[in-house]
Coordinates of C-alpha atoms and ligand atoms in Angstrom, one line a residue:
M1 CA 0.0 0.0 0.0
N2 CA 1.3 3.6 -0.9
D3 CA 1.3 5.4 2.5
K4 CA 2.0 8.8 0.8
N5 CA -0.9 11.2 1.1
R6 CA -2.2 11.7 -2.4
I7 CA -3.1 15.4 -1.8
V8 CA 0.4 16.5 -0.4
E9 CA 2.0 14.6 -3.4
L10 CA -0.2 16.1 -6.1
F11 CA 0.0 19.7 -4.8
N12 CA 3.5 19.6 -3.6
I13 CA 2.6 21.0 -0.2
D14 CA 3.5 19.7 3.6
Y15 CA 0.1 19.2 5.0
P16 CA -3.2 18.2 3.2
L17 CA -5.0 21.4 4.6
I18 CA -6.5 23.7 2.0
Q19 CA -7.9 27.1 3.0
A20 CA -11.2 27.7 1.2
G21 CA -11.6 30.3 -1.5
M22 CA -14.0 32.7 0.1
I23 CA -15.4 35.9 -1.4
W24 CA -14.4 39.1 0.2
C25 CA -12.2 37.2 2.8
S26 CA -9.4 35.3 0.8
G27 CA -7.2 37.6 -1.1
W28 CA -3.5 37.3 -1.7
R29 CA -2.5 38.1 1.9
L30 CA -4.3 35.0 3.5
A31 CA -3.6 32.7 0.4
S32 CA 0.2 33.4 0.6
A33 CA 0.3 33.1 4.3
V34 CA -1.4 29.6 4.3
S35 CA 0.8 28.4 1.5
N36 CA 3.9 29.6 3.4
A37 CA 2.8 27.7 6.4
G38 CA 2.7 24.4 4.4
G39 CA -0.8 24.2 3.5
L40 CA -2.5 25.3 0.2
G41 CA -3.8 29.0 0.1
I42 CA -6.7 29.9 -2.3
I43 CA -7.6 33.4 -3.7
G44 CA -11.3 33.7 -3.9
S45 CA -12.0 35.2 -7.3
G46 CA -15.7 35.3 -7.2
S47 CA -15.7 38.8 -5.7
M48 CA -12.7 40.3 -7.8
Y49 CA -13.0 42.2 -10.9
P50 CA -10.6 40.9 -13.6
E51 CA -7.9 43.4 -12.9
V52 CA -8.2 42.8 -9.2
L53 CA -7.6 39.0 -9.5
D54 CA -4.5 39.9 -11.7
E55 CA -3.1 42.1 -8.9
H56 CA -3.7 39.6 -6.1
I57 CA -2.0 36.7 -8.2
V58 CA 1.1 39.0 -8.9
K59 CA 1.1 40.0 -5.1
C60 CA 0.6 36.3 -4.0
K61 CA 3.6 35.1 -6.2
N62 CA 5.8 37.9 -4.7
A63 CA 4.8 36.7 -1.2
T64 CA 5.3 33.1 -1.6
N65 CA 7.3 30.6 -3.7
K66 CA 5.0 27.8 -2.6
P67 CA 2.0 26.6 -4.7
F68 CA -1.3 28.3 -4.4
A69 CA -4.6 28.2 -6.1
V70 CA -7.5 30.2 -7.4
N71 CA -11.2 29.5 -6.6
L72 CA -13.3 30.0 -9.6
P73 CA -17.2 30.1 -9.1
M74 CA -18.6 29.2 -12.5
L75 CA -21.3 31.8 -12.0
Y76 CA -18.9 34.6 -12.2
P77 CA -19.9 36.9 -15.0
D78 CA -16.6 37.4 -16.5
I79 CA -15.2 34.0 -16.2
D80 CA -13.3 34.0 -19.7
K81 CA -11.2 37.0 -18.4
H82 CA -10.3 35.1 -15.0
I83 CA -9.4 32.0 -17.0
K84 CA -7.1 33.9 -19.3
T85 CA -5.5 35.7 -16.2
I86 CA -5.0 32.3 -14.5
I87 CA -3.3 30.9 -17.5
K88 CA -1.2 33.9 -18.1
H89 CA 0.2 33.7 -14.6
K90 CA 0.7 29.9 -14.7
V91 CA -1.4 29.4 -11.5
P92 CA -0.8 25.7 -10.8
I93 CA -4.2 24.7 -9.3
V94 CA -7.8 25.9 -9.9
F95 CA -10.8 25.0 -7.7
T96 CA -13.9 25.4 -9.7
S97 CA -17.3 25.4 -8.0
A98 CA -21.0 26.3 -8.6
G99 CA -21.3 25.0 -12.2
N100 CA -20.6 22.2 -14.6
P101 CA -17.2 20.8 -14.4
K102 CA -17.2 19.8 -18.2
T103 CA -17.1 23.4 -19.4
W104 CA -13.3 24.3 -18.4
T105 CA -11.6 21.3 -17.0
S106 CA -10.0 20.0 -20.2
H107 CA -9.0 23.6 -21.2
L108 CA -7.3 24.3 -17.8
Q109 CA -5.8 21.0 -18.0
S110 CA -4.3 21.4 -21.4
H111 CA -2.4 24.4 -19.8
N112 CA -1.0 22.0 -17.0
I113 CA -3.2 23.3 -14.3
I114 CA -4.5 20.8 -11.8
V115 CA -8.4 21.1 -11.6
V116 CA -10.3 20.5 -8.5
H117 CA -14.1 20.7 -8.4
V118 CA -16.3 21.5 -5.5
V119 CA -19.5 19.4 -5.0
S120 CA -22.2 19.0 -2.3
S121 CA -23.6 15.6 -3.3
L122 CA -22.5 12.0 -4.6
K123 CA -24.5 12.7 -7.9
F124 CA -22.2 15.7 -8.7
A125 CA -19.0 14.1 -7.4
L126 CA -19.6 11.2 -10.0
K127 CA -20.2 13.8 -12.7
S128 CA -17.1 15.4 -11.8
Q129 CA -15.1 12.3 -11.9
D130 CA -16.5 11.6 -15.5
A131 CA -15.7 15.1 -16.5
G132 CA -12.0 14.2 -15.8
V133 CA -11.3 16.6 -12.9
D134 CA -8.2 15.7 -10.8
V135 CA -9.6 16.0 -7.3
I136 CA -13.0 16.4 -5.6
V137 CA -13.9 18.6 -2.8
A138 CA -17.1 17.3 -1.1
E139 CA -18.7 19.9 1.0
G140 CA -21.2 19.2 3.6
F141 CA -24.0 21.6 4.5
E142 CA -22.3 22.9 7.7
A143 CA -20.3 25.0 5.4
G144 CA -20.6 28.8 5.0
G145 CA -21.6 30.7 2.2
H146 CA -23.1 29.0 -1.1
N147 CA -24.3 25.5 -0.3
G148 CA -26.0 22.4 -1.5
R149 CA -29.7 22.1 -1.6
D150 CA -29.7 18.5 -0.3
E151 CA -28.6 19.5 3.1
T152 CA -26.3 16.4 3.4
T153 CA -24.0 16.7 6.2
T154 CA -20.1 16.2 5.9
F155 CA -20.5 13.2 8.2
C156 CA -22.8 11.5 5.7
L157 CA -21.4 12.8 2.5
I158 CA -17.7 12.0 2.9
P159 CA -18.0 8.2 3.4
Q160 CA -20.5 8.0 0.5
V161 CA -18.4 9.9 -2.0
A162 CA -15.2 8.0 -0.7
R163 CA -16.8 4.6 -1.5
E164 CA -17.7 5.6 -4.9
I165 CA -14.9 7.7 -6.4
K166 CA -11.4 6.8 -7.2
I167 CA -9.6 10.2 -7.7
P168 CA -8.4 12.0 -4.4
L169 CA -11.1 13.5 -2.1
I170 CA -11.1 16.6 -0.1
A171 CA -13.6 17.1 2.9
A172 CA -15.1 20.4 3.6
G173 CA -17.9 21.8 5.8
G174 CA -17.8 22.0 9.5
I175 CA -14.0 21.3 9.9
G176 CA -11.8 23.7 11.9
T177 CA -9.8 21.8 14.2
G178 CA -7.3 19.0 14.2
R179 CA -9.9 16.7 15.7
G180 CA -12.3 17.6 12.9
M181 CA -9.7 17.0 10.3
L182 CA -8.7 13.5 11.8
A183 CA -12.5 12.7 11.7
A184 CA -12.8 13.5 8.0
M185 CA -9.8 11.7 7.1
N186 CA -11.1 8.6 9.0
L187 CA -14.2 9.0 7.0
G188 CA -12.3 8.4 3.9
A189 CA -11.0 12.0 2.8
D190 CA -7.4 12.6 1.6
G191 CA -7.3 16.1 2.9
V192 CA -9.5 18.8 4.4
Q193 CA -10.6 22.2 3.1
I194 CA -11.2 24.8 5.9
G195 CA -12.8 28.2 5.4
S196 CA -14.6 29.7 8.4
R197 CA -11.5 29.3 10.7
F198 CA -9.4 31.5 8.3
V199 CA -12.0 34.2 8.0
A200 CA -11.0 35.0 11.7
S201 CA -7.2 35.2 10.8
E202 CA -5.2 38.3 10.8
E203 CA -4.5 38.1 7.1
S204 CA -8.1 37.4 5.9
S205 CA -9.3 40.5 4.0
A206 CA -12.7 40.3 6.0
H207 CA -13.6 43.5 7.8
Q208 CA -12.6 43.6 11.4
N209 CA -16.2 43.8 12.6
F210 CA -17.1 40.6 10.7
K211 CA -14.1 38.9 12.1
E212 CA -15.1 39.9 15.7
E213 CA -18.8 38.8 14.9
V214 CA -17.6 35.4 13.9
V215 CA -15.6 35.1 17.3
L216 CA -18.8 36.2 19.4
S217 CA -21.0 33.9 17.5
G218 CA -22.1 30.5 19.0
E219 CA -23.8 27.3 18.3
G220 CA -27.1 27.8 16.4
D221 CA -26.2 31.3 15.2
T222 CA -25.9 30.4 11.5
L223 CA -28.8 29.2 9.2
L224 CA -29.1 28.0 5.5
T225 CA -31.5 30.3 3.5
L226 CA -32.5 31.6 0.1
K227 CA -32.8 28.1 -1.4
E228 CA -35.1 29.4 -4.0
L229 CA -32.1 31.6 -5.2
T230 CA -28.7 30.3 -4.3
P231 CA -28.8 28.4 -0.9
V232 CA -26.4 30.3 1.5
R233 CA -25.4 29.8 5.2
L234 CA -25.5 33.2 7.0
L235 CA -25.3 34.6 10.5
R236 CA -28.5 35.9 11.8
N237 CA -28.9 39.7 11.7
D238 CA -31.2 42.2 10.5
F239 CA -31.0 41.2 7.0
F240 CA -31.7 37.7 7.8
N241 CA -34.7 38.7 9.7
L242 CA -36.0 40.5 6.6
I243 CA -35.7 37.3 4.7
Q244 CA -37.6 35.4 7.5
K245 CA -40.4 38.1 7.3
A246 CA -40.6 37.5 3.6
Y247 CA -41.1 33.8 3.9
Q248 CA -43.8 34.5 6.4
R249 CA -45.6 36.7 4.1
G250 CA -45.3 34.0 1.5
D251 CA -43.1 36.1 -0.9
G252 CA -41.9 34.5 -4.2
K253 CA -38.7 34.5 -5.9
E254 CA -38.8 37.9 -7.4
E255 CA -39.5 39.6 -4.0
L256 CA -36.6 37.6 -2.4
K257 CA -34.3 38.8 -5.2
N258 CA -35.5 42.4 -4.5
I259 CA -34.7 42.0 -0.9
L260 CA -31.2 40.6 -1.5
G261 CA -30.4 43.3 -4.0
R262 CA -26.9 43.6 -5.1
G263 CA -23.6 43.6 -3.2
R264 CA -25.1 42.4 0.2
A265 CA -21.9 40.1 0.7
K266 CA -19.3 43.0 0.1
K267 CA -21.4 45.1 2.6
G268 CA -21.4 42.6 5.3
M269 CA -18.0 40.9 5.1
F270 CA -15.8 43.6 3.5
E271 CA -17.3 46.9 4.6
G272 CA -18.3 45.5 8.1
D273 CA -22.0 46.4 8.1
L274 CA -23.2 43.8 10.6
K275 CA -26.9 44.6 10.4
E276 CA -27.7 45.0 6.6
G277 CA -24.8 43.0 5.1
E278 CA -24.7 39.2 4.2
L279 CA -22.3 37.4 6.7
E280 CA -21.5 34.1 5.2
I281 CA -20.0 31.7 7.7
G282 CA -20.2 28.1 8.6
Q283 CA -21.5 26.2 11.7
I284 CA -18.1 25.8 13.0
S285 CA -18.0 29.5 14.0
G286 CA -19.3 28.5 17.3
L287 CA -15.9 26.9 18.0
I288 CA -14.0 30.0 16.9
N289 CA -12.8 32.1 19.8
S290 CA -10.0 34.2 18.5
I291 CA -8.4 36.1 15.6
K292 CA -4.8 34.7 15.0
P293 CA -2.1 34.6 12.2
A294 CA -3.0 32.2 9.7
S295 CA 0.3 30.3 10.2
K296 CA -0.6 29.9 14.0
I297 CA -4.1 28.4 13.1
L298 CA -2.6 25.8 10.6
E299 CA 0.1 25.0 13.2
E300 CA -2.4 24.4 15.9
I301 CA -4.7 22.3 13.7
I302 CA -1.9 19.9 12.6
K303 CA -0.6 19.7 16.4
E304 CA -4.1 18.8 17.6
Y305 CA -4.5 16.4 14.5
R306 CA -1.2 14.5 15.6
Q307 CA -2.2 14.6 19.3
A308 CA -5.8 13.2 18.4
I309 CA -4.2 10.2 16.5
K310 CA -2.0 9.5 19.7
E311 CA -5.1 9.7 21.9
S312 CA -7.1 7.3 19.6
N313 CA -5.0 4.6 21.0
S314 CA -5.8 5.3 24.5
I315 CA -7.8 3.2 26.9
K316 CA -11.2 4.9 26.3
F317 CA -11.6 3.3 23.1
N318 CA -10.8 -0.2 24.7
F319 CA -14.2 -1.6 25.2
Ligands
LIG401 P1 -4.2 47.3 -0.7 O1 -3.1 47.0 0.2 O2 -3.9 47.8 -2.0 O3 -5.3 48.1 -0.2 C1 -6.1 47.5 0.8 C2 -7.1 48.7 1.1 O4 -8.2 48.7 0.4 C3 -7.5 48.8 2.5 O5 -6.6 49.3 3.3 C4 -8.7 49.8 2.2 O6 -8.4 51.1 2.6 C5 -9.0 49.7 0.9 N1 -10.3 49.4 0.5 C6 -10.8 49.7 -0.7 N2 -12.1 49.4 -0.9 C7 -12.6 49.0 0.4 C8 -13.7 48.8 1.0 N3 -14.9 48.6 0.1 N4 -13.8 48.4 2.2 C9 -12.7 48.4 2.9 N5 -11.5 48.8 2.6 C10 -11.4 49.0 1.2 O7 -5.1 46.0 -0.8 P2 -4.8 44.5 -1.3 O8 -3.5 44.4 -1.8 O9 -5.1 43.6 -0.1 O10 -6.0 44.4 -2.4 C11 -5.9 45.1 -3.7 C12 -7.3 45.4 -4.0 O11 -8.1 44.3 -4.0 C13 -7.8 46.6 -3.2 O12 -8.6 47.4 -4.1 C14 -9.0 45.7 -2.3 O13 -10.2 46.6 -2.1 C15 -9.4 44.7 -3.3 N6 -9.5 43.5 -2.5 C16 -10.7 42.8 -3.1 C17 -11.1 41.6 -2.5 C18 -12.2 40.7 -3.0 O14 -12.6 39.7 -2.7 N7 -12.8 41.5 -4.0 C19 -10.4 41.0 -1.4 C20 -9.3 41.8 -0.8 C21 -9.0 43.0 -1.5 P3 -8.2 51.7 4.0 O15 -6.9 51.2 4.5 O16 -8.3 53.2 3.8 O17 -9.3 51.2 4.9
LIG402 P1 -24.0 40.3 -6.3 O1 -24.5 40.1 -7.6 O2 -24.8 40.8 -5.2 O3 -22.9 41.4 -6.4 C1 -21.8 41.3 -7.4 C2 -20.5 41.6 -6.3 O4 -19.4 41.1 -7.0 C3 -20.3 43.1 -6.4 O5 -20.0 43.3 -4.9 C4 -19.2 43.4 -7.2 O6 -18.2 44.3 -6.7 C5 -18.4 42.0 -7.3 N1 -17.8 41.9 -8.7 C6 -16.6 41.4 -8.8 N2 -16.3 41.2 -10.2 C7 -17.5 41.5 -10.8 C8 -17.9 41.6 -12.1 N3 -17.1 41.2 -13.1 N4 -19.1 42.0 -12.5 C9 -20.0 42.3 -11.5 N5 -19.7 42.3 -10.1 C10 -18.4 41.9 -9.8 O7 -23.2 38.9 -5.9 P2 -22.4 38.4 -4.6 O8 -21.8 39.5 -3.9 O9 -23.5 37.5 -3.9 O10 -21.6 37.4 -5.3 C11 -20.4 37.6 -6.1 C12 -20.0 36.5 -6.8 O11 -19.2 35.6 -5.9 C13 -20.8 35.7 -7.8 O12 -20.0 35.4 -8.9 C14 -21.1 34.5 -6.9 O13 -21.4 33.4 -7.8 C15 -19.8 34.2 -6.2 N6 -20.2 33.7 -4.8 C16 -19.3 32.6 -4.6 C17 -19.4 32.1 -3.3 C18 -18.5 31.0 -2.7 O14 -18.6 30.4 -1.7 N7 -17.4 30.8 -3.4 C19 -20.4 32.6 -2.3 C20 -21.2 33.7 -2.8 C21 -21.0 34.2 -4.0 P3 -18.7 45.9 -6.5 O15 -19.6 46.0 -5.3 O16 -17.4 46.5 -6.1 O17 -19.2 46.2 -7.9

């Protein structure tokens, strides 16, 4: 049996720990800090105009010699421009999400780019494998931000996907600690993708107000909503209450679209409007109690992961 970790080998990194691409939160500072610490940093391009992505890739390359990736939500309006920028700068790895993996995978791979596709169900995992992607991220509905409609949790999703696919698998959703990482690997994942924990990092481009709100939030403070548009997990706030009232009135898709308006995510996460903005974060925020440098977060997760492996052999499992 080959005992080398497939994700570490393929991405050429030290730990199979990937920082999620998150709109308004993961610019070049966070991505380079995570890559420098031995994980894989990702620039979230969904919130970046084409020239902003170009700038962030250049800055990321100047800040690290290690591999990093770009997350590309396929709903992005100027996707062709982002693809050209990624190819021009020879970004080694791309994480595609929210769309059909058939559209861009072979084009990116023909430029020697490793393609990872994010899914939230077994059905889309199998489709992605058929489309020829190199790696799959399976994300449970504990995750923050855009989310699956089926509400499958990471605990149920990972073993079912691991059983059916042959290519490497990264688990996401609800993971923010070393113990969580070990649990996901025990369920069959080759690595983990962690988002929320890195929102509350010093290098995240999230507004300080949002970072502090994540630290203050507890169990039960996030909910999945707007399933009729694009399902999204958010912190409860005035904006969330507006949506709840709309549901109580029986409002339809058009009214919901009007309430959402444009640029809510920027308002909340980047400009720090905690009342009117969209605050995308995962359920694991209840376990996040501090804002730290990304390298420290990564170091602590790996330390706890190793400690948890040792403890797994302890007496408490001897029954
Ligand atoms: P720079 O170091 O060039 O500048 C960061 C500055 O951006 C901050 O200091 C802040 O100014 C300013 N800024 C601009 N617009 C806003 C806003 N709406 N809310 C809060 N601050 C804002 O930045 P980077 O190298 O980190 O990034 C380069 C560009 O990319 C910047 O224009 C930045 O706004 C943008 N960016 C976009 C992201 C995205 O997801 N779309 C994520 C991160 C950055 P001040 O110090 O005066 O508060
Ligand atoms: P909205 O339609 O509400 O607003 C668009 C936002 O994207 C604006 O804030 C705008 O910045 C910014 N933007 C960056 N590039 C462009 C562009 N080329 N054309 C238009 N707007 C652009 O969308 P959201 O804020 O909800 O989502 C933004 C993007 O992020 C979408 O592509 C969406 O699919 C993706 N997304 C990805 C998520 C993920 O988990 N990866 C989660 C949520 C959204 P400005 O205000 O400065 O004009």
